[in-house]
JSON list of C-alpha atoms in Angstrom, two decimals:
[
{"chain": "A", "resi": 16, "resn": "MET", "atom": "CA", "xyz": [11.63, 18.95, 13.01]},
{"chain": "A", "resi": 17, "resn": "ASN", "atom": "CA", "xyz": [15.39, 19.19, 13.59]},
{"chain": "A", "resi": 18, "resn": "ASP", "atom": "CA", "xyz": [15.99, 15.77, 15.13]},
{"chain": "A", "resi": 19, "resn": "THR", "atom": "CA", "xyz": [17.11, 13.00, 12.76]},
{"chain": "A", "resi": 20, "resn": "VAL", "atom": "CA", "xyz": [15.59, 10.32, 14.99]},
{"chain": "A", "resi": 21, "resn": "TYR", "atom": "CA", "xyz": [11.84, 9.71, 15.14]},
{"chain": "A", "resi": 22, "resn": "THR", "atom": "CA", "xyz": [10.09, 7.15, 17.29]},
{"chain": "A", "resi": 23, "resn": "GLY", "atom": "CA", "xyz": [6.45, 6.34, 16.97]},
{"chain": "A", "resi": 24, "resn": "ARG", "atom": "CA", "xyz": [3.72, 3.76, 17.15]},
{"chain": "A", "resi": 25, "resn": "ALA", "atom": "CA", "xyz": [2.56, 2.46, 13.77]},
{"chain": "A", "resi": 26, "resn": "ALA", "atom": "CA", "xyz": [-1.11, 2.16, 14.73]},
{"chain": "A", "resi": 27, "resn": "HIS", "atom": "CA", "xyz": [-1.25, 5.77, 15.98]},
{"chain": "A", "resi": 28, "resn": "ASP", "atom": "CA", "xyz": [0.96, 7.41, 13.34]},
{"chain": "A", "resi": 29, "resn": "ALA", "atom": "CA", "xyz": [-0.67, 5.50, 10.48]},
{"chain": "A", "resi": 30, "resn": "ALA", "atom": "CA", "xyz": [-4.09, 6.86, 11.42]},
{"chain": "A", "resi": 31, "resn": "LEU", "atom": "CA", "xyz": [-2.81, 10.39, 10.80]},
{"chain": "A", "resi": 32, "resn": "ASP", "atom": "CA", "xyz": [-1.93, 9.87, 7.10]},
{"chain": "A", "resi": 33, "resn": "ARG", "atom": "CA", "xyz": [-4.16, 7.11, 5.60]},
{"chain": "A", "resi": 34, "resn": "GLY", "atom": "CA", "xyz": [-1.77, 4.46, 6.92]},
{"chain": "A", "resi": 35, "resn": "TRP", "atom": "CA", "xyz": [1.42, 5.89, 5.47]},
{"chain": "A", "resi": 36, "resn": "LEU", "atom": "CA", "xyz": [4.39, 6.16, 7.82]},
{"chain": "A", "resi": 37, "resn": "LEU", "atom": "CA", "xyz": [7.13, 7.29, 5.43]},
{"chain": "A", "resi": 38, "resn": "GLY", "atom": "CA", "xyz": [7.24, 8.93, 1.99]},
{"chain": "A", "resi": 39, "resn": "HIS", "atom": "CA", "xyz": [7.33, 12.12, -0.07]},
{"chain": "A", "resi": 40, "resn": "PHE", "atom": "CA", "xyz": [4.15, 13.38, 1.66]},
{"chain": "A", "resi": 41, "resn": "LYS", "atom": "CA", "xyz": [5.82, 13.87, 5.06]},
{"chain": "A", "resi": 42, "resn": "PRO", "atom": "CA", "xyz": [7.17, 17.39, 5.66]},
{"chain": "A", "resi": 43, "resn": "GLU", "atom": "CA", "xyz": [10.71, 18.30, 4.57]},
{"chain": "A", "resi": 44, "resn": "GLY", "atom": "CA", "xyz": [13.06, 17.95, 7.53]},
{"chain": "A", "resi": 45, "resn": "ASP", "atom": "CA", "xyz": [10.98, 15.15, 9.09]},
{"chain": "A", "resi": 46, "resn": "PRO", "atom": "CA", "xyz": [13.07, 11.94, 9.24]},
{"chain": "A", "resi": 47, "resn": "ARG", "atom": "CA", "xyz": [10.03, 10.16, 7.71]},
{"chain": "A", "resi": 48, "resn": "HIS", "atom": "CA", "xyz": [10.22, 12.28, 4.53]},
{"chain": "A", "resi": 49, "resn": "SER", "atom": "CA", "xyz": [11.57, 10.27, 1.58]},
{"chain": "A", "resi": 50, "resn": "GLN", "atom": "CA", "xyz": [11.52, 10.59, -2.19]},
{"chain": "A", "resi": 51, "resn": "ASP", "atom": "CA", "xyz": [12.91, 7.06, -2.47]},
{"chain": "A", "resi": 52, "resn": "LEU", "atom": "CA", "xyz": [10.52, 4.94, -0.44]},
{"chain": "A", "resi": 53, "resn": "GLU", "atom": "CA", "xyz": [7.00, 4.75, 1.03]},
{"chain": "A", "resi": 54, "resn": "ILE", "atom": "CA", "xyz": [5.95, 2.56, 3.97]},
{"chain": "A", "resi": 55, "resn": "LYS", "atom": "CA", "xyz": [2.37, 1.89, 5.04]},
{"chain": "A", "resi": 56, "resn": "TRP", "atom": "CA", "xyz": [0.91, 0.14, 8.09]},
{"chain": "A", "resi": 57, "resn": "GLY", "atom": "CA", "xyz": [-2.44, -1.12, 6.84]},
{"chain": "A", "resi": 58, "resn": "VAL", "atom": "CA", "xyz": [-5.13, -2.24, 9.28]},
{"chain": "A", "resi": 59, "resn": "HIS", "atom": "CA", "xyz": [-8.12, -3.71, 7.42]},
{"chain": "A", "resi": 60, "resn": "PRO", "atom": "CA", "xyz": [-11.44, -5.06, 8.73]},
{"chain": "A", "resi": 61, "resn": "PRO", "atom": "CA", "xyz": [-12.82, -8.21, 7.09]},
{"chain": "A", "resi": 62, "resn": "GLY", "atom": "CA", "xyz": [-14.21, -7.47, 3.63]},
{"chain": "A", "resi": 63, "resn": "ASP", "atom": "CA", "xyz": [-12.27, -4.21, 3.23]},
{"chain": "A", "resi": 64, "resn": "THR", "atom": "CA", "xyz": [-11.38, -3.72, -0.43]},
{"chain": "A", "resi": 65, "resn": "ARG", "atom": "CA", "xyz": [-9.35, -1.26, -2.46]},
{"chain": "A", "resi": 66, "resn": "ALA", "atom": "CA", "xyz": [-11.72, 1.41, -3.77]},
{"chain": "A", "resi": 67, "resn": "ALA", "atom": "CA", "xyz": [-10.41, 1.33, -7.34]},
{"chain": "A", "resi": 68, "resn": "TRP", "atom": "CA", "xyz": [-8.17, -0.87, -9.47]},
{"chain": "A", "resi": 69, "resn": "VAL", "atom": "CA", "xyz": [-4.61, 0.54, -9.71]},
{"chain": "A", "resi": 70, "resn": "GLN", "atom": "CA", "xyz": [-3.54, 1.12, -13.31]},
{"chain": "A", "resi": 71, "resn": "GLY", "atom": "CA", "xyz": [-0.40, 2.60, -14.84]},
{"chain": "A", "resi": 72, "resn": "GLU", "atom": "CA", "xyz": [1.62, 1.82, -11.71]},
{"chain": "A", "resi": 73, "resn": "ARG", "atom": "CA", "xyz": [5.03, 3.54, -11.73]},
{"chain": "A", "resi": 74, "resn": "ARG", "atom": "CA", "xyz": [6.36, 1.94, -8.54]},
{"chain": "A", "resi": 75, "resn": "THR", "atom": "CA", "xyz": [7.56, -1.44, -7.33]},
{"chain": "A", "resi": 76, "resn": "ALA", "atom": "CA", "xyz": [5.85, -2.76, -4.19]},
{"chain": "A", "resi": 77, "resn": "LEU", "atom": "CA", "xyz": [6.32, -5.32, -1.43]},
{"chain": "A", "resi": 78, "resn": "LEU", "atom": "CA", "xyz": [3.39, -6.28, 0.81]},
{"chain": "A", "resi": 79, "resn": "VAL", "atom": "CA", "xyz": [4.00, -8.42, 3.93]},
{"chain": "A", "resi": 80, "resn": "LEU", "atom": "CA", "xyz": [1.21, -10.04, 5.96]},
{"chain": "A", "resi": 81, "resn": "ILE", "atom": "CA", "xyz": [1.54, -9.34, 9.69]},
{"chain": "A", "resi": 82, "resn": "SER", "atom": "CA", "xyz": [-1.77, -10.98, 10.66]},
{"chain": "A", "resi": 83, "resn": "GLY", "atom": "CA", "xyz": [-5.04, -12.13, 9.11]},
{"chain": "A", "resi": 84, "resn": "ARG", "atom": "CA", "xyz": [-5.75, -13.28, 5.55]},
{"chain": "A", "resi": 85, "resn": "PHE", "atom": "CA", "xyz": [-5.26, -10.85, 2.66]},
{"chain": "A", "resi": 86, "resn": "ARG", "atom": "CA", "xyz": [-5.80, -11.33, -1.09]},
{"chain": "A", "resi": 87, "resn": "LEU", "atom": "CA", "xyz": [-4.13, -9.35, -3.87]},
{"chain": "A", "resi": 88, "resn": "ASP", "atom": "CA", "xyz": [-5.66, -9.46, -7.33]},
{"chain": "A", "resi": 89, "resn": "PHE", "atom": "CA", "xyz": [-3.49, -8.94, -10.41]},
{"chain": "A", "resi": 90, "resn": "PRO", "atom": "CA", "xyz": [-4.60, -8.96, -14.05]},
{"chain": "A", "resi": 91, "resn": "HIS", "atom": "CA", "xyz": [-3.92, -12.68, -14.54]},
{"chain": "A", "resi": 92, "resn": "ARG", "atom": "CA", "xyz": [-3.86, -14.14, -11.02]},
{"chain": "A", "resi": 93, "resn": "SER", "atom": "CA", "xyz": [-4.73, -13.71, -7.37]},
{"chain": "A", "resi": 94, "resn": "VAL", "atom": "CA", "xyz": [-2.37, -14.26, -4.45]},
{"chain": "A", "resi": 95, "resn": "VAL", "atom": "CA", "xyz": [-3.64, -15.08, -0.94]},
{"chain": "A", "resi": 96, "resn": "LEU", "atom": "CA", "xyz": [-1.40, -14.26, 2.01]},
{"chain": "A", "resi": 97, "resn": "ALA", "atom": "CA", "xyz": [-2.51, -16.54, 4.84]},
{"chain": "A", "resi": 98, "resn": "GLU", "atom": "CA", "xyz": [0.44, -17.05, 7.20]},
{"chain": "A", "resi": 99, "resn": "GLN", "atom": "CA", "xyz": [2.35, -14.39, 9.10]},
{"chain": "A", "resi": 100, "resn": "GLY", "atom": "CA", "xyz": [5.29, -13.32, 6.98]},
{"chain": "A", "resi": 101, "resn": "ASP", "atom": "CA", "xyz": [3.76, -14.32, 3.62]},
{"chain": "A", "resi": 102, "resn": "TYR", "atom": "CA", "xyz": [4.58, -11.62, 1.09]},
{"chain": "A", "resi": 103, "resn": "VAL", "atom": "CA", "xyz": [4.25, -10.62, -2.52]},
{"chain": "A", "resi": 104, "resn": "VAL", "atom": "CA", "xyz": [6.33, -8.28, -4.70]},
{"chain": "A", "resi": 105, "resn": "TRP", "atom": "CA", "xyz": [5.10, -6.71, -7.94]},
{"chain": "A", "resi": 106, "resn": "GLY", "atom": "CA", "xyz": [6.77, -4.35, -10.34]},
{"chain": "A", "resi": 107, "resn": "ARG", "atom": "CA", "xyz": [6.08, -1.23, -12.30]},
{"chain": "A", "resi": 108, "resn": "GLY", "atom": "CA", "xyz": [3.22, -1.47, -14.74]},
{"chain": "A", "resi": 109, "resn": "VAL", "atom": "CA", "xyz": [1.39, -4.25, -12.85]},
{"chain": "A", "resi": 110, "resn": "GLY", "atom": "CA", "xyz": [-2.22, -3.30, -12.07]},
{"chain": "A", "resi": 111, "resn": "HIS", "atom": "CA", "xyz": [-3.71, -4.57, -8.84]},
{"chain": "A", "resi": 112, "resn": "SER", "atom": "CA", "xyz": [-6.45, -4.49, -6.26]},
{"chain": "A", "resi": 113, "resn": "TRP", "atom": "CA", "xyz": [-6.91, -6.20, -2.89]},
{"chain": "A", "resi": 114, "resn": "GLU", "atom": "CA", "xyz": [-9.36, -7.51, -0.31]},
{"chain": "A", "resi": 115, "resn": "ALA", "atom": "CA", "xyz": [-8.97, -8.37, 3.38]},
{"chain": "A", "resi": 116, "resn": "GLU", "atom": "CA", "xyz": [-10.55, -11.82, 3.59]},
{"chain": "A", "resi": 117, "resn": "GLU", "atom": "CA", "xyz": [-10.20, -11.63, 7.40]},
{"chain": "A", "resi": 118, "resn": "ALA", "atom": "CA", "xyz": [-9.25, -8.76, 9.71]},
{"chain": "A", "resi": 119, "resn": "SER", "atom": "CA", "xyz": [-5.69, -8.10, 8.54]},
{"chain": "A", "resi": 120, "resn": "VAL", "atom": "CA", "xyz": [-2.60, -6.06, 9.27]},
{"chain": "A", "resi": 121, "resn": "VAL", "atom": "CA", "xyz": [-0.15, -5.62, 6.38]},
{"chain": "A", "resi": 122, "resn": "LEU", "atom": "CA", "xyz": [3.06, -3.69, 5.87]},
{"chain": "A", "resi": 123, "resn": "THR", "atom": "CA", "xyz": [3.53, -2.21, 2.41]},
{"chain": "A", "resi": 124, "resn": "VAL", "atom": "CA", "xyz": [6.78, -0.81, 1.03]},
{"chain": "A", "resi": 125, "resn": "ARG", "atom": "CA", "xyz": [6.75, 1.02, -2.32]},
{"chain": "A", "resi": 126, "resn": "TRP", "atom": "CA", "xyz": [9.54, 2.64, -4.29]},
{"chain": "A", "resi": 127, "resn": "PRO", "atom": "CA", "xyz": [10.08, 5.28, -5.46]},
{"chain": "A", "resi": 128, "resn": "SER", "atom": "CA", "xyz": [7.76, 7.64, -3.57]},
{"chain": "A", "resi": 129, "resn": "VAL", "atom": "CA", "xyz": [5.66, 9.21, -6.34]},
{"chain": "A", "resi": 130, "resn": "PRO", "atom": "CA", "xyz": [3.20, 12.08, -5.74]},
{"chain": "A", "resi": 131, "resn": "GLY", "atom": "CA", "xyz": [-0.30, 11.87, -7.14]},
{"chain": "A", "resi": 132, "resn": "TYR", "atom": "CA", "xyz": [-1.44, 8.31, -6.40]},
{"chain": "A", "resi": 133, "resn": "ALA", "atom": "CA", "xyz": [-4.26, 8.94, -3.93]},
{"chain": "A", "resi": 134, "resn": "VAL", "atom": "CA", "xyz": [-7.58, 7.20, -4.55]},
{"chain": "A", "resi": 135, "resn": "PRO", "atom": "CA", "xyz": [-10.18, 9.79, -5.67]},
{"chain": "A", "resi": 136, "resn": "ALA", "atom": "CA", "xyz": [-12.64, 11.04, -3.03]},
{"chain": "A", "resi": 137, "resn": "ASP", "atom": "CA", "xyz": [-15.57, 9.33, -4.82]},
{"chain": "A", "resi": 138, "resn": "PRO", "atom": "CA", "xyz": [-13.94, 6.29, -6.45]},
{"chain": "A", "resi": 139, "resn": "PRO", "atom": "CA", "xyz": [-15.84, 4.01, -8.82]},
{"chain": "A", "resi": 140, "resn": "PRO", "atom": "CA", "xyz": [-17.20, 0.74, -7.38]},
{"chain": "A", "resi": 141, "resn": "HIS", "atom": "CA", "xyz": [-14.54, -1.91, -6.69]},
{"chain": "A", "resi": 142, "resn": "SER", "atom": "CA", "xyz": [-13.86, -4.24, -9.57]},
{"chain": "A", "resi": 143, "resn": "THR", "atom": "CA", "xyz": [-11.53, -7.19, -9.81]},
{"chain": "A", "resi": 144, "resn": "GLN", "atom": "CA", "xyz": [-11.26, -6.60, -13.54]},
{"chain": "A", "resi": 145, "resn": "PRO", "atom": "CA", "xyz": [-8.71, -4.05, -14.75]},
{"chain": "A", "resi": 146, "resn": "THR", "atom": "CA", "xyz": [-9.71, -1.42, -17.24]},
{"chain": "A", "resi": 147, "resn": "ALA", "atom": "CA", "xyz": [-7.53, -0.43, -20.18]},
{"chain": "A", "resi": 148, "resn": "GLU", "atom": "CA", "xyz": [-4.13, 0.98, -19.30]},
{"chain": "A", "resi": 149, "resn": "PRO", "atom": "CA", "xyz": [-3.77, 4.72, -19.98]},
{"chain": "A", "resi": 150, "resn": "SER", "atom": "CA", "xyz": [-1.85, 5.71, -23.10]}
]
């Protein structure tokens, strides 16, 4: 792609790459390619949960509620986003998981864009309890 301008529709484009709109995983030369930042448009049905607890996080993240009711679980607390525009920020090293308590749309921004963080194809059952951090 030679153009430095890209226009799209989040719902359509997100479906092509597990919700991610921008990050290291987009092809070089695509204006959506970035080593610095990742952006995700997440559309979640009620009861949708993260497949596995995130451990050893090397990024900082911001999650903004667009619609619905969305809960994030951290090692020592849970945060419920219930009103449009509610958001939470967490830093490197903070494990987490999540659940859509209602049908929800969220926008997630993470930095930097780090390869290798995909959930395994056959993840373990969801747990709200973190396991030991890797050494």
